[in-house]
Each structure stands twice: as C-alpha cells, then as structure tokens.
XYZ file of N, CA and C in Angstrom:
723
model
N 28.144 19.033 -29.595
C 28.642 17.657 -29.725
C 29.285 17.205 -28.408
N 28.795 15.957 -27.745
C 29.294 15.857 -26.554
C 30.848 14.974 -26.677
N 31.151 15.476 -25.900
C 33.254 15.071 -25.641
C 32.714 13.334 -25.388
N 34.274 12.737 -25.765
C 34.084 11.243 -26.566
C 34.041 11.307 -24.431
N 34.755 11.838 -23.215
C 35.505 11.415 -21.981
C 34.084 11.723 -21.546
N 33.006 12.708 -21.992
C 31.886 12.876 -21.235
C 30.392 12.155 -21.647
N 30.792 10.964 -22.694
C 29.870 9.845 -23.031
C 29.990 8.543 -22.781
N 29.173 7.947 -23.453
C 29.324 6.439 -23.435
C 30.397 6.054 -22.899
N 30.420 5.027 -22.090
C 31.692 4.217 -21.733
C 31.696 3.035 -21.056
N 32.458 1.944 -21.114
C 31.542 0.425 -20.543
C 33.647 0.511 -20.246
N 33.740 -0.383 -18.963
C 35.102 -0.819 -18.076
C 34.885 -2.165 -17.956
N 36.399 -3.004 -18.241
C 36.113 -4.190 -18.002
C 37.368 -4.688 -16.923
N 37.190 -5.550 -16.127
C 38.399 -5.514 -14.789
C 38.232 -7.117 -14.443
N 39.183 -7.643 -14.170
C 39.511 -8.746 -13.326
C 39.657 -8.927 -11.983
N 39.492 -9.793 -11.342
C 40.576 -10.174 -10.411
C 40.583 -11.814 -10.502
N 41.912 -12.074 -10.333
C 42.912 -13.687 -10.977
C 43.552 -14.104 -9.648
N 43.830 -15.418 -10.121
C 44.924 -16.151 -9.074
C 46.434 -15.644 -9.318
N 46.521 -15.259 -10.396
C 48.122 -14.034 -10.153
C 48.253 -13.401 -11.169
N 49.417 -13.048 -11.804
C 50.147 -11.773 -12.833
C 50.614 -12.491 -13.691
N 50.394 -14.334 -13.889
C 50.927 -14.714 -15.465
C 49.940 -14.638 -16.252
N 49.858 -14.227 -16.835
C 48.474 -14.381 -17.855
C 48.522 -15.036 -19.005
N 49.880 -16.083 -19.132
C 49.589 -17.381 -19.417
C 48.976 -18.450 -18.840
N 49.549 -18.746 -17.345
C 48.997 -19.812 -16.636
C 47.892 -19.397 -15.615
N 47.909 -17.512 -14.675
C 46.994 -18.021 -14.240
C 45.045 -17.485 -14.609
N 44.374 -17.696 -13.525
C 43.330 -17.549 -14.290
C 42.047 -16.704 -13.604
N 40.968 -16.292 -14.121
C 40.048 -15.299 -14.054
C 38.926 -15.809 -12.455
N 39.227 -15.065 -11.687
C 38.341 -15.859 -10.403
C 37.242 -14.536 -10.138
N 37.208 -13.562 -10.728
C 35.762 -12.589 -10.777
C 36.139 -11.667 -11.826
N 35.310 -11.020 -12.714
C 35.128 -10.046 -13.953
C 33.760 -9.221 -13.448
N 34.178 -8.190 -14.014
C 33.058 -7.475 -14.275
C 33.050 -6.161 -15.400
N 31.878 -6.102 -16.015
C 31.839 -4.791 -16.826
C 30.778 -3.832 -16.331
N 31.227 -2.623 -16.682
C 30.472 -1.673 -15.904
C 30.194 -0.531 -17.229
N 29.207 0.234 -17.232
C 28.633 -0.009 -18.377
C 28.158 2.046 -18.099
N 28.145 3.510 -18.465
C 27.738 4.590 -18.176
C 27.506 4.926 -19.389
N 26.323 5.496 -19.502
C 26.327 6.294 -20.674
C 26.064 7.787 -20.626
N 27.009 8.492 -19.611
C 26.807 9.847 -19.885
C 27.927 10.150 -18.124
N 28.631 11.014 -18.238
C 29.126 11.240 -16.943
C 28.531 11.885 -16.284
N 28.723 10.815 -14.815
C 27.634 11.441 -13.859
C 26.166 10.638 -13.774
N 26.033 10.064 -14.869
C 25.091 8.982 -14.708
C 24.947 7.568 -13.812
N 24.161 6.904 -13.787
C 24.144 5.758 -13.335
C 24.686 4.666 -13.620
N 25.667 3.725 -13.284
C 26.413 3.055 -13.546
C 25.783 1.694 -13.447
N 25.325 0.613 -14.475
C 25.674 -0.433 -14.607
C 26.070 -1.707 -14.476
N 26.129 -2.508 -13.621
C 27.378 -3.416 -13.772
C 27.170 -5.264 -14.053
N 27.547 -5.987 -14.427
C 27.465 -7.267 -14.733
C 28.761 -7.765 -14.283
N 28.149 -8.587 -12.794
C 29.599 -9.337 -12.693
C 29.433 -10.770 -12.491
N 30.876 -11.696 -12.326
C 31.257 -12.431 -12.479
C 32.044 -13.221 -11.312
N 31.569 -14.761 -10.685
C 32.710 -14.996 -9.963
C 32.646 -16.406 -10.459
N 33.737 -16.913 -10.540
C 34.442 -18.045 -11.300
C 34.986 -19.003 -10.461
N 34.442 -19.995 -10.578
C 35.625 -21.443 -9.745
C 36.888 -21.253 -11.264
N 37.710 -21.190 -10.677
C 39.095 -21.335 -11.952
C 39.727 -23.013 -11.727
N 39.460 -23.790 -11.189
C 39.192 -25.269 -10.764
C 40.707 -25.487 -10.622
N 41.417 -24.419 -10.326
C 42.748 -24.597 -9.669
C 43.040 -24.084 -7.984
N 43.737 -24.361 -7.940
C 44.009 -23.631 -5.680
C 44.329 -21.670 -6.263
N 43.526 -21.333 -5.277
C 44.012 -19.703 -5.110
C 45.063 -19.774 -4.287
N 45.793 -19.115 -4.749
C 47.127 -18.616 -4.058
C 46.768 -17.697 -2.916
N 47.508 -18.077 -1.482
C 46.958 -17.373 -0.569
C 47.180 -16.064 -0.671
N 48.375 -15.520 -1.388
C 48.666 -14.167 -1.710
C 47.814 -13.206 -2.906
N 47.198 -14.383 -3.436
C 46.324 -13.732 -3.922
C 44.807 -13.309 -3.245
N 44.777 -14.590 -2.472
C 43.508 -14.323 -1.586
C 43.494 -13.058 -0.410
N 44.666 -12.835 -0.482
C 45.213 -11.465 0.013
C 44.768 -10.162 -0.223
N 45.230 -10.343 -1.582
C 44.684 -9.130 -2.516
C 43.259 -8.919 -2.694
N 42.263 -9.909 -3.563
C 40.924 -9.790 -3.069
C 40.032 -10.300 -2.673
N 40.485 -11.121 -1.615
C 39.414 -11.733 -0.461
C 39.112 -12.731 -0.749
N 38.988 -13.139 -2.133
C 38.171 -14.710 -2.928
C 39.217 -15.985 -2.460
N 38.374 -16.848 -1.710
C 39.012 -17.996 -1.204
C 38.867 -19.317 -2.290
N 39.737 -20.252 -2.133
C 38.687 -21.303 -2.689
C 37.665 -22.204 -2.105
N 37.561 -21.770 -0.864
C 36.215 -22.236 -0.715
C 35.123 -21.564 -0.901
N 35.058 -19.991 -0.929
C 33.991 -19.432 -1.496
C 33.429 -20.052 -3.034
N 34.723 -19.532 -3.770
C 34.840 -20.024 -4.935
C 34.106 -21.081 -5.563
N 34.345 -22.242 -4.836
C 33.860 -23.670 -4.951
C 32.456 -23.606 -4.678
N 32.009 -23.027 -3.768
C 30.443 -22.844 -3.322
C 29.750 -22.154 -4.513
N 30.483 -20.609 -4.677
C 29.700 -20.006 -5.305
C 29.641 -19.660 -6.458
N 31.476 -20.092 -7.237
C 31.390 -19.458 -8.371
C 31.123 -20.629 -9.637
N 30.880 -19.775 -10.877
C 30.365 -20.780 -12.098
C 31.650 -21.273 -12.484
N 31.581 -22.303 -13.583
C 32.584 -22.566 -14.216
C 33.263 -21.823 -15.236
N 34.431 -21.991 -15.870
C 34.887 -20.902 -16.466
C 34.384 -20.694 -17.552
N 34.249 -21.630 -18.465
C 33.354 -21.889 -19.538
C 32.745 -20.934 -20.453
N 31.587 -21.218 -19.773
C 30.509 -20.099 -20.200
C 30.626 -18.979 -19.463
N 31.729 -18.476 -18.657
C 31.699 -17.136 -18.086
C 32.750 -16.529 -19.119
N 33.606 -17.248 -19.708
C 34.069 -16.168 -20.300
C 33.566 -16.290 -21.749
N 32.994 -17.140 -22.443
C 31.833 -17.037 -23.368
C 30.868 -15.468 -22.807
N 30.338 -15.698 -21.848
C 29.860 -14.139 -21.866
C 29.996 -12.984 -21.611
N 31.497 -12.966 -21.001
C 32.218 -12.207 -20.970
C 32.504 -11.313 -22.281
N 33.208 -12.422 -23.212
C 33.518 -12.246 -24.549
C 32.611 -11.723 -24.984
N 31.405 -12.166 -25.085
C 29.720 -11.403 -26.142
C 29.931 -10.413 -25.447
N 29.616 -9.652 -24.255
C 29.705 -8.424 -24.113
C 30.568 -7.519 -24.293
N 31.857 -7.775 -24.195
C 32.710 -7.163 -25.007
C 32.368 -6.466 -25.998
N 32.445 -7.258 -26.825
C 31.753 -7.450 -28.774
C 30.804 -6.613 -28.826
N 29.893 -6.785 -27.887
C 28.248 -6.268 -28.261
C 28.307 -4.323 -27.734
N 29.157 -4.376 -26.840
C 29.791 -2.272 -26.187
C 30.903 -2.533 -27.286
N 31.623 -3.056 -27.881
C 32.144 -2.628 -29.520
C 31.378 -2.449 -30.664
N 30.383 -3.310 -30.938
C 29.619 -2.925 -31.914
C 28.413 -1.384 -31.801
N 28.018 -1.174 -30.313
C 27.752 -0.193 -29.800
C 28.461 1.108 -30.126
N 29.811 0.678 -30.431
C 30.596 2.102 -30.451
C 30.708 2.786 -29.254
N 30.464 1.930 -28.127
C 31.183 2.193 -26.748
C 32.722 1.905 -26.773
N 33.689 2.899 -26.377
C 35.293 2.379 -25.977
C 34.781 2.378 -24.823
N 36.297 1.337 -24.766
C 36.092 -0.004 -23.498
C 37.172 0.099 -22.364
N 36.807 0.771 -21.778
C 38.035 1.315 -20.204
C 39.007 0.005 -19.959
N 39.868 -0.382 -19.733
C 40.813 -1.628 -19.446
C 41.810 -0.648 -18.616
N 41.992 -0.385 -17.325
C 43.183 -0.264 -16.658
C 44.749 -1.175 -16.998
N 45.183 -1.291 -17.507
C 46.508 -2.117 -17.811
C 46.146 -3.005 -18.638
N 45.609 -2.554 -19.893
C 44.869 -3.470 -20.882
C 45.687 -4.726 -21.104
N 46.786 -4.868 -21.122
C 47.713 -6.181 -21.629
C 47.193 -7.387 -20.803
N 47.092 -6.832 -19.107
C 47.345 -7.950 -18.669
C 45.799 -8.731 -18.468
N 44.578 -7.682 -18.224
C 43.162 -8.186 -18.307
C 42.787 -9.080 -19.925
N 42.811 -8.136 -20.798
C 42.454 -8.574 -21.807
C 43.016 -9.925 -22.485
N 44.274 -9.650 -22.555
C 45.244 -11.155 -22.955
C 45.071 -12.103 -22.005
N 44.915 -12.192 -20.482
C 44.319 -13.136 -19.295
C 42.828 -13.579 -20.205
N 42.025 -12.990 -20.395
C 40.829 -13.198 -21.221
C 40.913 -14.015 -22.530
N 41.960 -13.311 -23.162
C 42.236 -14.740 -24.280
C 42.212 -15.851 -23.747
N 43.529 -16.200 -23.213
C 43.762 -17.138 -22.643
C 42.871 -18.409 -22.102
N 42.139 -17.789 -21.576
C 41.160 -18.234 -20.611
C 40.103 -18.599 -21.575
N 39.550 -17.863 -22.925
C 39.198 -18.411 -24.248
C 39.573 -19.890 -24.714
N 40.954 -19.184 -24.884
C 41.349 -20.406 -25.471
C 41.584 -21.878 -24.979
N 41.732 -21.202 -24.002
C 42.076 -23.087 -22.658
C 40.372 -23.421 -22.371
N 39.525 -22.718 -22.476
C 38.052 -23.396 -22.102
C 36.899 -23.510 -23.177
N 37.575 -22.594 -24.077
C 36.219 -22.423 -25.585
C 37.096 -22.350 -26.406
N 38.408 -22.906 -26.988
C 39.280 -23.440 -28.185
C 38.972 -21.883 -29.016
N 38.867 -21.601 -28.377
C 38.734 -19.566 -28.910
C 39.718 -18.945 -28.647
N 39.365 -17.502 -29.039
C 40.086 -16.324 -28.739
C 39.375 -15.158 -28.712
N 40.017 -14.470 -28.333
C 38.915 -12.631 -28.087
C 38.948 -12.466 -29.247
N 40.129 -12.277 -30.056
C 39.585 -11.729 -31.822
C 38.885 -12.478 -32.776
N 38.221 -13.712 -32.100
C 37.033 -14.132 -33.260
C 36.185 -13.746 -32.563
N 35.847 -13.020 -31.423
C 34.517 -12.275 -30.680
C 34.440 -11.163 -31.661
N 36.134 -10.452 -31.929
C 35.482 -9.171 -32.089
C 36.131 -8.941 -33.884
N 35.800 -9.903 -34.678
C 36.350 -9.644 -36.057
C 36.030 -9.263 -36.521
N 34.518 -8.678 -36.202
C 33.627 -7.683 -37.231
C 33.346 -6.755 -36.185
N 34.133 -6.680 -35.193
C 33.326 -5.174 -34.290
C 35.134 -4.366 -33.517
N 35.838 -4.062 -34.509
C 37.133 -3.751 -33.726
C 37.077 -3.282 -32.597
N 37.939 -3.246 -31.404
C 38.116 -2.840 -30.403
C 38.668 -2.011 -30.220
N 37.820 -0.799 -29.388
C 38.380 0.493 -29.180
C 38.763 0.136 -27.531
N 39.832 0.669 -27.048
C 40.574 0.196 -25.654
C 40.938 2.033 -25.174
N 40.600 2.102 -23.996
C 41.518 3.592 -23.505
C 41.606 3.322 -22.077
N 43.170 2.810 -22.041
C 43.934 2.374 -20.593
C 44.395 3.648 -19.991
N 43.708 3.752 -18.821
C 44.063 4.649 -18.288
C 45.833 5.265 -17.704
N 46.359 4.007 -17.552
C 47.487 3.905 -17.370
C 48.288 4.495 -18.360
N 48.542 4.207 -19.556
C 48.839 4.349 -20.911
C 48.585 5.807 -21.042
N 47.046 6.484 -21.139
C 47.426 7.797 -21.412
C 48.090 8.781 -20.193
N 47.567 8.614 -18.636
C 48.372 8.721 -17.964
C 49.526 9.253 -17.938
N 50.445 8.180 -18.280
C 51.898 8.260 -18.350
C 52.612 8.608 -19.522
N 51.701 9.184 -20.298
C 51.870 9.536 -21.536
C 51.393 11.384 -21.556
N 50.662 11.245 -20.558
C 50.198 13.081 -20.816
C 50.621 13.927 -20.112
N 51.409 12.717 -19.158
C 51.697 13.280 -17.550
C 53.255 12.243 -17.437
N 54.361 12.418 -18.186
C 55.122 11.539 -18.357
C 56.139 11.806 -17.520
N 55.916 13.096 -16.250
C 57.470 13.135 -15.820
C 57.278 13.151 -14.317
N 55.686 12.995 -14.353
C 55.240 13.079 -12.726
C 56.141 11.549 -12.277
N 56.603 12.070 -10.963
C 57.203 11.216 -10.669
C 56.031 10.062 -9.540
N 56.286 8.939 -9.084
C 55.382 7.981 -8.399
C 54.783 7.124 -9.160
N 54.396 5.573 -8.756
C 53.712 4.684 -9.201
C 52.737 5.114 -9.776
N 52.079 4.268 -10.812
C 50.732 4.773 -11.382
C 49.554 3.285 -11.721
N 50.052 2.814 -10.140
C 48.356 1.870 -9.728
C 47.336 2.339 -9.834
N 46.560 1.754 -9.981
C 44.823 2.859 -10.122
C 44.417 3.030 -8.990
N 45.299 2.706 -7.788
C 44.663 3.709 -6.671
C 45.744 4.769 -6.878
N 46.916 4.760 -6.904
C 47.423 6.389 -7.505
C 46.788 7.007 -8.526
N 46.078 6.761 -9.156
C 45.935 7.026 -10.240
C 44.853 7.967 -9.946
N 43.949 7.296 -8.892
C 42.209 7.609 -8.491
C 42.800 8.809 -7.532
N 43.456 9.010 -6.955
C 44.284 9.689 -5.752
C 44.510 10.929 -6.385
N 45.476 11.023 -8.014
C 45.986 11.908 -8.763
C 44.721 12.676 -9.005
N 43.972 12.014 -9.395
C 42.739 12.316 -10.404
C 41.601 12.897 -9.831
N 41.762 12.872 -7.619
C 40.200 13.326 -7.365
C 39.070 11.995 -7.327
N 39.651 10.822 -7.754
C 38.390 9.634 -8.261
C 38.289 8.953 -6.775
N 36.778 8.886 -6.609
C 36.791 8.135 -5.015
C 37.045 6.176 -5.588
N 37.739 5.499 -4.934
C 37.865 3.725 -4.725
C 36.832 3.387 -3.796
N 35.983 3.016 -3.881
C 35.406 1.932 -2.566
C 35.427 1.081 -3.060
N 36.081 0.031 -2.295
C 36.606 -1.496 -2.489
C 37.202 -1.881 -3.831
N 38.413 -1.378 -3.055
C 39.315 -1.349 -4.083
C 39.508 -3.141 -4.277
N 39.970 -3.817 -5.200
C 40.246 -5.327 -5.988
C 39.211 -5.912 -5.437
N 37.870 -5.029 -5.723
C 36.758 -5.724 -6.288
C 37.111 -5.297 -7.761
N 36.103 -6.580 -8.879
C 36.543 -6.204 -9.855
C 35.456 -5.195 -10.416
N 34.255 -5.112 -10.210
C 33.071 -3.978 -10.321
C 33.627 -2.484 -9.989
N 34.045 -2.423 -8.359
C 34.925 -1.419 -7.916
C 35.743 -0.391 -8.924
N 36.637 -1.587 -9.258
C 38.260 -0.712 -9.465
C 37.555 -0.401 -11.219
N 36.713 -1.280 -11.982
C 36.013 -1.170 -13.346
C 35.355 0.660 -13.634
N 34.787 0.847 -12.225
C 33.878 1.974 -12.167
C 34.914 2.682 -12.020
N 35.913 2.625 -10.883
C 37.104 3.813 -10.468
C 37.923 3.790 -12.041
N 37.976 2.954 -12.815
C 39.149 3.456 -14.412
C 38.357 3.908 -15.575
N 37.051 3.787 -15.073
C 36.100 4.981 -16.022
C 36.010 6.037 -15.750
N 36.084 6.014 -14.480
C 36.182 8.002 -13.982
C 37.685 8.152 -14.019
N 38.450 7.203 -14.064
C 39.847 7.903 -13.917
C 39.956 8.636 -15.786
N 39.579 7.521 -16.472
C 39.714 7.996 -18.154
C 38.675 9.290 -17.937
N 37.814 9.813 -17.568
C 36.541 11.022 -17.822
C 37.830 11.826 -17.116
N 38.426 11.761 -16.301
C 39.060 12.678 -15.455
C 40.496 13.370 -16.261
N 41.349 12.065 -16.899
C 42.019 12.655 -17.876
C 41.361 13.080 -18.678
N 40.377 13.242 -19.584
C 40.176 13.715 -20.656
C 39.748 15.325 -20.740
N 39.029 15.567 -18.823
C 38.967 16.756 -18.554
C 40.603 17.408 -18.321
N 41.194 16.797 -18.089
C 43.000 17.484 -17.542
C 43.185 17.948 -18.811
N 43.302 17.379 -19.757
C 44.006 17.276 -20.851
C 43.134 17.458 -21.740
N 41.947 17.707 -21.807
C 41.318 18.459 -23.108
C 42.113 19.329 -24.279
N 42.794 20.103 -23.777
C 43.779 20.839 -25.064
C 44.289 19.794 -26.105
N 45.007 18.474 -25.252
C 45.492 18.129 -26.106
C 44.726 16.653 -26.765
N 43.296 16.321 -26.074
C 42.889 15.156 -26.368
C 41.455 15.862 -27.081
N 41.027 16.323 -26.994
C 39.239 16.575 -27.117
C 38.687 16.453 -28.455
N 40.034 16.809 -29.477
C 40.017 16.944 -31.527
C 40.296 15.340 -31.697
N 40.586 14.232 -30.733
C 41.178 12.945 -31.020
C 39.621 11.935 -30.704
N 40.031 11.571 -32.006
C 38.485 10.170 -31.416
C 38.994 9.285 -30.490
N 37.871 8.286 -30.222
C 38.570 7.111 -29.256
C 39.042 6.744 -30.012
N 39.082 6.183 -31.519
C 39.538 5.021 -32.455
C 40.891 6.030 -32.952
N 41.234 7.000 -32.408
C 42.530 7.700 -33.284
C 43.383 7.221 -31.769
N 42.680 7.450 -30.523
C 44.007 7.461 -28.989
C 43.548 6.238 -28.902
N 42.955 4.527 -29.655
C 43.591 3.422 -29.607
C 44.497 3.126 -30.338
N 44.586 3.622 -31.478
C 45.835 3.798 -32.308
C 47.554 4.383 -32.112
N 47.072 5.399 -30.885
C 48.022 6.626 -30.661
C 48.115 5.840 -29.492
N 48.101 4.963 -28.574
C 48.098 4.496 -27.007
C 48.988 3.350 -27.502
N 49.101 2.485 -28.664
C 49.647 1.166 -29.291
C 50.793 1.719 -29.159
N 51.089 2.813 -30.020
C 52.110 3.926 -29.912
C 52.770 3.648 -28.573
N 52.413 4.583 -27.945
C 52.680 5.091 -26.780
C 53.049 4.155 -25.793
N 52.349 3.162 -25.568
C 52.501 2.028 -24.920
C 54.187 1.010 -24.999
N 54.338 1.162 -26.518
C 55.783 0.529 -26.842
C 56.586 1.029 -26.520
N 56.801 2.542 -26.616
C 57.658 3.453 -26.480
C 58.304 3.408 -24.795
N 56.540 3.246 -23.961
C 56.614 3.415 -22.456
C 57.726 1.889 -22.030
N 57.551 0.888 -22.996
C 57.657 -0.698 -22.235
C 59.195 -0.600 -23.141
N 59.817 0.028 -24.084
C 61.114 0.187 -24.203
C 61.727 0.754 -23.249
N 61.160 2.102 -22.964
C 61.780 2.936 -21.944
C 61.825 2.118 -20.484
N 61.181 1.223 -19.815
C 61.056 0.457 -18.687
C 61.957 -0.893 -19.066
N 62.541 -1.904 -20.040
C 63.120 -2.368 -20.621
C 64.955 -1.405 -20.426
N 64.820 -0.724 -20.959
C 65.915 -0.138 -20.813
C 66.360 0.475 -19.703
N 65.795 0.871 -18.843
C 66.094 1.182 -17.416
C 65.949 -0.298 -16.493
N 65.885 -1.218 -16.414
C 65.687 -2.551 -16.329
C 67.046 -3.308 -16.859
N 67.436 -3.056 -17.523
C 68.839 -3.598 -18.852
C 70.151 -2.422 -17.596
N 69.835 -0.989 -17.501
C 70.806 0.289 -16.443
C 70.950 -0.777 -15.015
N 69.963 -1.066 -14.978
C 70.149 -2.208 -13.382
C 70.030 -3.307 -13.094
N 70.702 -3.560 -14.184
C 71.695 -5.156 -13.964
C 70.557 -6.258 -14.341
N 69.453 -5.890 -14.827
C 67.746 -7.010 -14.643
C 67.371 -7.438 -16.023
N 67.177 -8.944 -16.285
C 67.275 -9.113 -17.282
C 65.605 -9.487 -17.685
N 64.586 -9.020 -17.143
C 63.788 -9.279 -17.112
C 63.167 -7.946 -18.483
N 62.298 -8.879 -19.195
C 61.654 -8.941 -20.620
C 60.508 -7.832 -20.057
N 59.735 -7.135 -21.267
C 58.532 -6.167 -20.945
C 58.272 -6.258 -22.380
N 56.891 -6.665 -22.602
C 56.556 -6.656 -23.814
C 55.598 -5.557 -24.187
N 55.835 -5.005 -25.444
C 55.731 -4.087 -26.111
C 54.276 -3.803 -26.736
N 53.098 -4.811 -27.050
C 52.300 -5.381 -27.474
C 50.963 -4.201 -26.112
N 49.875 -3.933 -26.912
C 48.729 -3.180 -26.359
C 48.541 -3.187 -27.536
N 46.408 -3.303 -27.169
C 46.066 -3.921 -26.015
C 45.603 -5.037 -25.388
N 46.830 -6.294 -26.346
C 46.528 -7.487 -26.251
C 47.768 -8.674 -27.043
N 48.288 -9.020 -25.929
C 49.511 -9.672 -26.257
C 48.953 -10.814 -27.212
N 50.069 -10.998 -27.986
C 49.853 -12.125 -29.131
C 49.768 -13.439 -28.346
N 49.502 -14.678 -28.699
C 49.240 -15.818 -28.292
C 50.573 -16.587 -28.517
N 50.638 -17.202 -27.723
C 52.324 -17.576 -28.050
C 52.074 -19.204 -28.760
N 53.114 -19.373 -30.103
C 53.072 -20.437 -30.830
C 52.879 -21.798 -30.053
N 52.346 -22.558 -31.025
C 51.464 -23.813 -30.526
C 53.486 -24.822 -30.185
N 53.391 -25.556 -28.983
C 54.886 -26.671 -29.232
C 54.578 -27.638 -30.530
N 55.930 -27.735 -30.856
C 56.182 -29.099 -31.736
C 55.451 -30.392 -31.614
C-alpha cells in the first residue's frame, strides 16, 4: 500500500498585492498537480490584472508590475472561477491539496470569490470536502521546539527541498509538495497509520493551539495584535448593517 506523502498530491500557491486577505488581491495562482513522488510535475498557472495598483513592495517580492499585469494578465473573474473548479475536481479525486500557510491563500481565494463571482470556495467544494496538509502546520507541530522561522524557504532548507524561483507561484507550489513528501518521510513513526482526512482534522487542532501560543507571547510583549485561530480557511466576516 503506497504511503498517503509518497502519492497523489496537487499544491495550490499565490502571489497577491499584500497580506490582507480581506482587501488585497490574487495577481498569479498556480496548481501543481504529482501523482507519485519523483514523478513529473504538472502545473496550471495563472496571472491576473487584480484592476487595482500593485504595491511597489509587493512588486518587490515577485516581480509582477502593473504594467505587465495590464498587458498580460486575465481578469479576475473567470480566473478564480477556475481556480475554484480545480480545486473541487483534485478533491473529488481524493487528491490532498498542499497549501503552505493555508489561512492566508485559501481565505484570499474566498474572498476574491466572493467580490467577483458573489461566491465562495465552500459552494465549490460542498459535495467534495477538502483535504488541506500545510506544511507549515505540521512542521511546527512535529518539530515544535526547533528554534528559527518557518518560511518555506526555511522550510525547503530544513527539509533538503531545492526552490528555484522562489515567489513564483508554480515554484514555491512544487517546493510545499516536496516539503509535505519530506515531512512525511521525517516523521513516518508518527504520521504513516494517519490518513490525509484524519491530519486535516488533527492540523485544525494543531493550528489553534500554534495561533494561541503566538497570541500569547504577543499579549508577554506588550502587542496587541489579534492571530486567528481558524485553518484552513478563515470564516467570512458578517455582511454591515
């Protein structure tokens, strides 16, 4: 019987005009798609006019201007309409779905639903649940006392995983599928008897526990700044009066 870390596996990755994933928005996606480790990888990507200004600090991070943008990318629309179907369609597959820092890709993806297709990701996936395994999440969960950041280029660094071009979103998609194959080889003792659909269950867990513990060391130094608890997909925040 082949190990859930040495099969099927499809990664889905962003890169945005910033880190609210209320306001801002999706300027390239991609999913990357293996079915066997060590195999040939896949990929379907995405570049997006988000029909707002890129932040130069973001254009920093990965290269996308808005004038590229404007030239080359589609509207948001129907990109995350097909974004969304593929999702759905490696869930109904019974592919789990790699998300490096699932909160902030996936809920950016709502969002971006809902402001362009009066949608949401969970009417994509109401008949195909979503299996999620953030690399981050088990990570810092199997390996909870290593000390250092745990970006997915630390992460790829920890793990042996080569980056080429790193905040591409194809890139870093392929680097958090080998980073998840890579934990699952570390940690076989304690993961290998666990399905994917038991460590998306056990990561929801884990995840709250991690964003209390960062909350509360946050609260030790004087910072009143909020961390929400929610994986692998923040709730939608109530409609105004």
């Amino acid at each position: 019987m082949t190990l859930w870390y040495e099969g099927p596996l499809a990664a889905f990755d962003t890169e945005t005009t910033g880190v609210d994933v209320e306001e801002d928005r999706i300027v390239s996606a991609a999913v990357v798609v293996q079915d066997a480790a060590g195999g040939r990888v896949r990929a379907t990507r995405w570049l997006v006019n988000p029909g707002i200004p890129v932040p130069p600090a973001a254009t920093e991070v990965h290269g996308l201007t808005d004038d590229h943008l404007r030239r080359n990318g589609r509207w948001p629309s129907p990109v995350v309409e097909e974004i969304a179907r593929q999702l759905a369609e490696h869930c109904a597959a019974g592919r789990p779905l790699v998300v490096m820092n699932a909160p902030f890709d996936l809920t950016l993806l709502d969002r971006e639903l809902r402001r362009h297709r009066a949608s949401s990701l969970s009417r994509y996936l109401q008949h195909t649940p979503m299996c999620v395994l953030d690399p981050r999440v088990l990570d810092k969960h199997l390996d909870r006392y290593r000390k250092g950041r745990r970006t997915l280029t630390d992460l790829c660094a920890q793990y042996g995983v080569e980056l080429e071009g790193a905040h591409d979103a194809a890139a870093d998609a392929t680097a958090a599928l080998e980073v998840v194959r890579a934990v699952g080889r570390r940690f076989a003792s304690r993961l290998e008897r666990l399905s994917p659909a038991e460590l998306h269950t056990l990561q929801a867990v884990w995840h709250a526990a991690q964003a209390r513990g960062l909350q509360a060391w946050f609260a030790r130094n004087g910072s009143e700044e909020a961390v929400n608890t929610a994986w692998p997909l923040r709730p939608g925040l109530p409609a105004a009066a």
